[in-house]
Structures are given as structure tokens and as C-alpha cells.
XYZ file of N, CA and C in Angstrom:
486
model
N 11.253 14.279 -27.976
C 10.131 14.014 -27.509
C 10.759 14.329 -25.764
N 9.231 14.607 -25.429
C 8.642 14.754 -24.277
C 9.025 13.423 -22.745
N 9.659 13.537 -21.898
C 9.159 12.396 -20.772
C 8.318 12.518 -19.960
N 7.579 11.752 -19.668
C 6.809 12.048 -18.261
C 7.116 11.534 -17.388
N 7.415 12.815 -16.135
C 7.461 11.514 -15.665
C 6.574 10.993 -13.736
N 7.065 10.166 -13.812
C 6.298 8.957 -13.124
C 5.278 9.498 -11.920
N 3.803 9.444 -11.301
C 3.923 9.843 -10.826
C 3.917 9.390 -8.863
N 4.195 10.263 -8.034
C 4.859 9.741 -7.135
C 4.109 9.013 -6.195
N 4.312 8.237 -5.446
C 2.821 7.847 -4.902
C 3.448 7.401 -3.083
N 2.703 7.855 -2.482
C 3.098 8.106 -1.061
C 1.829 7.337 0.446
N 2.655 6.409 0.788
C 2.749 5.287 1.892
C 1.774 6.182 3.348
N 1.082 5.553 3.424
C 0.966 5.377 5.019
C 1.023 4.454 6.149
N 2.514 3.996 6.845
C 2.599 2.917 7.546
C 1.863 3.016 9.394
N 0.918 2.457 9.101
C 0.286 2.081 10.429
C 0.811 1.403 11.715
N 1.474 1.288 12.636
C 2.098 0.286 13.597
C 0.621 0.147 15.230
N 0.686 -1.197 14.714
C -0.226 -1.448 16.297
C 0.909 -2.168 16.824
N 1.076 -2.169 18.144
C 2.103 -3.248 18.696
C 2.862 -3.776 17.543
N 2.806 -5.481 17.065
C 3.906 -5.796 16.388
C 2.975 -6.054 15.096
N 2.436 -5.327 14.796
C 1.004 -5.321 13.753
C 1.357 -3.921 12.553
N 1.091 -4.304 11.788
C 1.396 -3.247 11.064
C -0.184 -3.676 10.267
N -0.989 -2.306 9.498
C -2.714 -2.489 8.508
C -1.940 -2.002 6.779
N -2.524 -3.482 6.630
C -1.949 -3.308 5.577
C -3.286 -3.475 4.643
N -3.948 -3.335 3.173
C -4.617 -3.975 1.890
C -4.531 -5.022 1.654
N -5.462 -6.155 1.643
C -5.038 -7.235 1.285
C -6.223 -7.529 -0.172
N -5.570 -7.774 -1.472
C -6.322 -7.927 -2.252
C -6.280 -8.867 -3.847
N -7.281 -9.256 -3.767
C -7.886 -10.132 -4.920
C -8.215 -9.774 -6.114
N -7.317 -9.630 -7.064
C -8.049 -9.024 -8.474
C -7.878 -10.194 -9.803
N -8.951 -10.536 -10.020
C -9.555 -11.245 -11.064
C -9.409 -10.788 -12.736
N -8.834 -11.156 -13.169
C -8.101 -10.773 -14.545
C -9.287 -11.999 -15.866
N -9.622 -11.699 -17.139
C -10.183 -12.402 -17.979
C -8.225 -12.402 -19.045
N -9.325 -13.802 -19.013
C -7.744 -13.915 -20.244
C -7.205 -13.861 -21.310
N -7.638 -12.349 -21.934
C -7.595 -11.593 -22.481
C -6.964 -9.785 -21.980
N -6.883 -10.126 -20.347
C -6.353 -8.179 -19.891
C -4.941 -8.843 -19.636
N -4.371 -7.718 -19.366
C -2.457 -7.985 -19.002
C -3.200 -7.747 -17.398
N -2.210 -8.327 -16.221
C -2.122 -8.039 -15.428
C -1.448 -6.833 -14.645
N -1.803 -6.127 -13.335
C -1.101 -5.200 -13.693
C 0.729 -5.583 -12.880
N 0.557 -6.049 -12.397
C 1.200 -7.077 -11.767
C 2.538 -7.330 -11.692
N 2.213 -8.183 -13.341
C 2.744 -9.248 -13.861
C 4.117 -7.603 -15.303
N 2.434 -6.334 -15.405
C 3.191 -5.035 -16.178
C 4.626 -5.074 -15.400
N 3.893 -4.747 -13.930
C 4.850 -3.476 -13.714
C 6.833 -4.286 -13.317
N 6.745 -5.609 -13.169
C 7.411 -6.914 -12.846
C 8.023 -6.577 -14.244
N 6.982 -6.789 -15.781
C 7.623 -7.224 -16.842
C 8.001 -9.031 -17.223
N 7.008 -9.173 -16.884
C 7.064 -10.731 -16.708
C 5.215 -11.604 -16.398
N 4.855 -12.073 -17.004
C 3.673 -12.215 -17.275
C 3.212 -13.410 -17.675
N 2.691 -14.134 -16.698
C 2.244 -15.674 -17.388
C 1.002 -15.656 -18.123
N 1.138 -16.967 -18.686
C -0.120 -17.319 -20.375
C -0.762 -17.564 -19.490
N -1.087 -17.788 -18.522
C -2.499 -18.128 -17.585
C -2.912 -17.358 -15.947
N -2.636 -15.933 -16.887
C -2.612 -14.974 -14.962
C -3.492 -14.492 -15.478
N -4.489 -15.028 -14.343
C -6.207 -14.994 -14.502
C -6.571 -14.171 -13.257
N -5.605 -13.897 -12.625
C -5.645 -12.863 -11.605
C -4.272 -12.633 -10.441
N -4.419 -11.924 -9.316
C -3.466 -11.542 -8.158
C -4.212 -12.117 -7.295
N -3.469 -12.472 -6.289
C -3.154 -12.416 -4.476
C -2.077 -11.286 -4.346
N -2.866 -10.113 -3.712
C -1.308 -9.877 -3.149
C -1.560 -8.306 -1.876
N -0.632 -7.875 -0.790
C -1.764 -6.794 -0.544
C -0.407 -5.623 -0.598
N -0.840 -4.370 0.012
C -0.220 -3.498 0.268
C -0.383 -2.664 1.572
N 0.349 -1.786 1.530
C -0.155 -0.261 3.234
C -0.390 0.405 2.253
N -1.485 0.799 2.869
C -2.351 1.982 2.390
C -1.914 3.271 2.030
N -1.804 3.019 0.626
C -1.343 4.067 -0.466
C -2.170 5.092 -1.578
N -1.409 5.992 -1.819
C -1.585 6.222 -3.240
C -1.176 7.783 -4.688
N -1.669 8.062 -4.994
C -1.212 9.480 -5.946
C -0.449 10.445 -4.862
N 0.899 11.107 -5.138
C 0.305 12.342 -4.467
C 0.156 13.341 -5.675
N -1.119 14.124 -5.552
C -1.721 15.228 -6.347
C -0.339 16.943 -6.461
N -0.687 16.803 -7.708
C -0.063 18.471 -8.137
C -0.208 19.469 -6.658
N 1.050 19.956 -6.304
C 1.267 21.026 -5.399
C 1.287 20.333 -3.847
N 0.009 18.782 -3.948
C 0.423 18.467 -2.923
C 2.084 17.653 -1.649
N 2.041 17.900 -0.873
C 3.564 17.345 -0.387
C 2.987 15.765 -0.433
N 4.235 15.126 0.201
C 4.046 13.361 0.028
C 3.606 13.630 1.252
N 3.908 13.733 2.245
C 3.118 13.729 4.034
C 1.556 13.682 4.280
N 1.388 14.978 3.283
C 0.003 15.548 2.655
C -0.901 14.992 1.850
N -0.622 14.078 1.266
C -0.912 12.937 0.481
C -1.250 11.742 1.008
N -0.297 11.240 1.829
C -0.262 10.015 2.927
C -1.068 10.106 3.740
N -1.933 11.017 4.796
C -2.640 11.649 5.442
C -4.096 11.445 4.643
N -4.271 11.880 4.015
C -5.111 12.200 2.720
C -5.702 10.713 2.384
N -4.323 9.848 1.257
C -4.839 8.129 1.392
C -5.108 7.322 2.292
N -4.899 7.543 3.978
C -4.982 6.165 4.944
C -6.079 7.131 5.143
N -7.163 8.177 5.403
C -8.162 8.972 5.266
C -8.919 7.447 4.070
N -9.482 8.666 3.035
C -9.534 7.614 2.085
C -9.827 6.245 1.898
N -8.955 5.845 2.497
C -8.960 4.212 2.147
C -9.610 3.062 3.596
N -8.707 3.659 4.565
C -9.788 3.399 5.445
C -10.214 3.756 6.437
N -10.514 5.676 6.880
C -11.339 5.612 7.583
C -10.676 6.374 8.681
N -9.593 6.187 8.789
C -8.661 6.546 10.221
C -7.818 8.243 9.837
N -7.636 8.798 10.905
C -7.222 9.696 10.591
C -6.347 9.294 11.846
N -4.892 10.766 11.168
C -3.635 10.355 12.197
C -3.209 11.415 11.251
N -1.471 11.520 12.049
C -0.331 12.295 11.705
C 0.437 11.736 11.193
N 1.094 12.091 10.280
C 2.922 11.870 9.879
C 3.900 12.145 10.819
N 4.443 11.299 11.657
C 5.476 11.000 12.789
C 6.842 11.768 11.940
N 6.564 10.646 10.783
C 8.478 10.970 9.622
C 8.539 10.472 8.901
N 9.025 10.450 7.834
C 9.903 9.861 7.284
C 10.598 8.913 7.072
N 9.837 7.590 7.268
C 10.473 6.086 7.105
C 11.286 6.088 6.472
N 10.915 5.646 4.953
C 12.085 5.644 3.723
C 11.905 6.246 2.466
N 12.245 6.421 0.597
C 11.960 5.696 0.185
C 11.998 5.466 -0.658
N 11.148 4.725 -1.919
C 11.419 4.056 -2.400
C 10.926 3.629 -4.238
N 10.820 2.341 -4.654
C 10.131 2.508 -5.754
C 8.993 1.549 -5.663
N 7.698 1.674 -6.290
C 6.129 1.240 -5.879
C 5.916 1.035 -7.810
N 5.852 -0.251 -7.768
C 5.790 -0.314 -9.934
C 6.695 0.876 -10.507
N 7.361 0.972 -10.285
C 8.414 1.865 -11.226
C 8.327 3.110 -10.753
N 7.740 3.649 -9.520
C 7.188 4.206 -9.052
C 8.067 5.480 -8.194
N 8.476 6.654 -7.971
C 8.989 6.562 -6.809
C 7.766 6.812 -5.505
N 8.318 6.117 -4.120
C 7.000 6.094 -3.130
C 7.595 6.575 -2.088
N 7.357 6.764 -0.882
C 7.546 8.272 -0.269
C 6.729 7.435 1.421
N 7.162 6.187 2.059
C 7.025 5.342 3.631
C 6.981 6.528 4.480
N 5.710 6.571 4.591
C 5.235 7.818 6.235
C 5.435 6.462 7.431
N 5.736 7.178 8.783
C 5.130 6.542 10.243
C 3.198 7.275 10.339
N 2.818 6.628 10.721
C 1.883 7.658 11.280
C 1.425 7.070 12.691
N 0.936 8.769 13.895
C 0.837 8.622 14.775
C -0.208 9.183 14.976
N -0.770 9.027 16.175
C -2.113 9.523 17.109
C -3.092 9.098 15.651
N -2.827 7.963 15.826
C -4.080 7.787 14.357
C -4.793 6.500 15.269
N -6.547 7.767 14.886
C -8.143 7.254 16.031
C -8.542 6.928 14.678
N -9.556 5.921 15.234
C -10.787 5.535 14.671
C -10.794 4.194 14.314
N -11.512 3.420 13.762
C -11.525 1.703 13.364
C -11.401 1.668 11.935
N -10.490 1.086 11.614
C -10.679 1.090 10.157
C -11.666 0.369 9.068
N -12.133 1.000 8.388
C -13.208 0.118 7.012
C -12.470 0.791 6.343
N -12.631 0.119 5.335
C -12.707 -0.092 4.278
C -13.744 0.918 3.220
N -12.812 2.018 2.684
C -13.425 3.104 1.900
C -13.012 3.716 0.947
N -13.477 4.757 0.148
C -13.271 5.307 -0.875
C -13.317 4.729 -2.433
N -12.277 4.564 -3.201
C -12.240 3.582 -4.697
C -12.213 2.152 -4.122
N -11.503 1.474 -3.403
C -11.543 0.100 -2.861
C -13.060 -0.307 -2.102
N -13.167 0.625 -1.523
C -14.897 -0.217 -1.052
C -15.563 -0.310 -2.388
N -15.973 1.025 -3.180
C -16.264 1.734 -4.626
C -16.422 -0.006 -5.333
N -15.288 -0.853 -5.432
C -14.446 -1.585 -6.828
C -14.584 -2.376 -6.119
N -14.900 -2.805 -4.670
C -15.107 -4.519 -4.131
C -15.942 -4.955 -4.794
N -16.084 -6.485 -4.791
C -15.967 -6.928 -5.537
C -15.937 -8.734 -5.654
N -16.378 -9.730 -6.190
C -16.651 -11.297 -6.314
C -14.597 -10.798 -6.936
N -14.695 -10.189 -8.004
C -13.555 -10.109 -9.115
C -12.267 -9.213 -8.511
N -12.794 -8.542 -7.411
C -11.981 -7.332 -7.910
C -12.559 -7.370 -5.915
N -11.754 -7.585 -4.955
C -12.023 -7.452 -3.505
C -10.762 -7.083 -2.662
N -10.831 -6.553 -1.305
C -9.718 -5.915 -0.970
C -10.472 -6.166 0.358
N -9.210 -6.072 1.384
C -9.619 -6.371 3.357
C -8.605 -5.910 3.711
N -8.762 -4.933 4.769
C -8.450 -3.655 5.448
C -7.456 -5.606 6.486
N -6.159 -5.131 7.176
C -6.547 -6.780 7.780
C -5.031 -5.754 8.626
N -5.046 -6.547 9.815
C -3.870 -6.187 11.121
C -2.825 -7.362 11.128
N -1.667 -7.105 9.795
C -0.218 -8.484 10.238
C 0.455 -8.565 10.749
N 1.644 -9.131 11.294
C 3.008 -9.579 11.726
C 3.684 -9.780 10.529
N 4.604 -9.528 10.433
C 5.773 -9.564 10.086
C 5.909 -10.858 8.726
N 5.754 -11.953 9.891
C 5.287 -13.437 9.519
C 4.418 -13.763 8.855
N 3.599 -13.028 8.441
C 2.298 -12.762 6.800
C 2.859 -12.267 5.750
N 3.877 -11.425 5.782
C 4.155 -10.883 5.186
C 4.380 -11.687 3.157
N 5.144 -12.757 3.535
C 5.539 -13.461 1.864
C 4.337 -13.912 1.740
N 3.096 -14.916 2.921
C 2.386 -15.218 2.241
C 0.507 -14.513 1.756
N 1.120 -13.163 2.330
C 0.279 -11.711 1.865
C 0.538 -11.901 0.302
N 1.993 -11.285 -0.223
C 2.499 -11.536 -1.073
C 2.500 -9.653 -0.997
N 3.548 -9.549 0.651
C 3.092 -7.633 0.599
C 3.912 -7.356 -0.837
N 4.079 -5.858 -1.358
C 3.863 -5.391 -1.976
C 4.497 -4.139 -2.111
N 5.414 -3.210 -3.115
C 6.407 -3.951 -3.300
C 6.939 -5.588 -2.221
N 7.770 -5.884 -2.715
C 8.894 -7.109 -2.160
C 9.695 -6.351 -1.080
N 10.163 -4.874 -1.403
C 11.897 -4.968 -1.487
C 11.190 -4.150 0.296
N 9.716 -3.515 0.857
C 9.714 -2.860 1.625
C 9.300 -4.556 3.145
N 9.397 -5.818 2.303
C 9.519 -6.463 3.779
C 10.127 -6.525 4.794
N 11.758 -6.577 4.744
C 12.543 -6.188 5.864
C 12.335 -5.143 6.150
N 12.703 -4.021 5.855
C 12.456 -3.169 6.426
C 10.921 -2.425 7.545
N 10.359 -3.067 7.041
C 9.245 -2.463 7.897
C 8.961 -4.060 8.535
N 9.372 -5.407 8.186
C 9.816 -6.046 9.693
C 10.615 -5.790 10.708
N 11.739 -4.786 10.574
C 12.492 -4.689 11.679
C 11.867 -3.461 12.242
N 11.315 -2.653 11.714
C 10.210 -1.740 12.293
C 9.683 -2.030 13.082
N 8.767 -3.045 12.949
C 7.923 -4.164 13.732
C 8.766 -4.534 15.183
N 9.874 -5.514 14.122
C 10.776 -5.839 15.593
C 11.402 -5.486 15.970
N 11.766 -3.807 16.552
C 12.671 -2.812 16.858
C 12.227 -2.455 17.766
N 10.416 -2.279 17.215
C 9.487 -1.734 18.902
C 9.896 0.461 17.936
N 9.963 0.420 16.991
C 10.291 1.672 16.158
C 9.289 2.376 16.482
N 8.614 3.213 17.362
C 7.087 4.591 16.969
C 6.970 5.373 17.640
N 6.088 5.667 16.899
C 5.812 7.606 16.655
C 6.096 7.905 17.861
N 6.930 9.080 17.544
C 7.494 9.775 18.647
C 6.183 10.736 19.479
């Protein structure tokens, strides 16, 4: 049996003072559709019609691409922001996939929703770029939940790009 390796995820952490840039999402589902969030956690509510959650900008690392380069690319594709990778902050999991979180520096531009997120945006599938503080992580259902504390510590301690 051939086992497929999960596609890694690269994530861009963009900090502005005590705030971080997130993508707030609402995904409405028909009653017969499986919810990707419920599937990721192996728990599906019988009446799951959709989810509100938030993620940091990021996405798939393409074949032959370095994770840091993928974080830069995804940041631009999703937000139109450009920047450089300052350093790897931590590694973790995102929906059972390996994920690398990179602190971005020298970020330029004004965040504008773009790419697949903008193309798929509508009443049943909405995306919104937001600058948020750590106090908002729980209410926004920042996903994955295990990044909330290290991200809050980053904002609290003022650890900034070099």
C-alpha cells in the first residue's frame, strides 16, 4: 500500500504593533455536505450548516518550493502584501498537515483580499482580512487553536522582525 504524505502548509505571520493579520471566514454548507472543520477534528455536529473561523494567511507548499518562499507567495496571493521572511517562528499542524509559521518583515502595501479567497467570496463563502489583537482569538475561532498562545506571546512580548 502506498501512503501519501500530507502536503505541507506555509503560514505568514504579519504583525503590526499588538495586532496580527488574519483572514476571517464563514463557510455555509448544505445539510448534506461535510464540514471541513468538523472533518479535520473528527467531530461533526448533526446540524452543521457552516462555520465561522479565522486563519493566518498561508497555504500549500508547492513541489520543489521552500516553505519560506511559499509563505511569501501565499501572503501576496491572499492579501496583495509583499514582505520578506524574517525567521521561522514555530512548526505545528494544520488540519493534520505539517505547518511552518514564518514571521514576516518589511511588509509593504495595503491588505486587499485577493486570489482564490476573493474569487470564492460570496454570501455562503465569505472572507475578510482583519487586524486583530490576542484578546479576539477565541471569539474569532482562530484555527488551529494551538497557535493562539504562542501567537499571543509573540504579540505580548513585542518580538518583532529583525
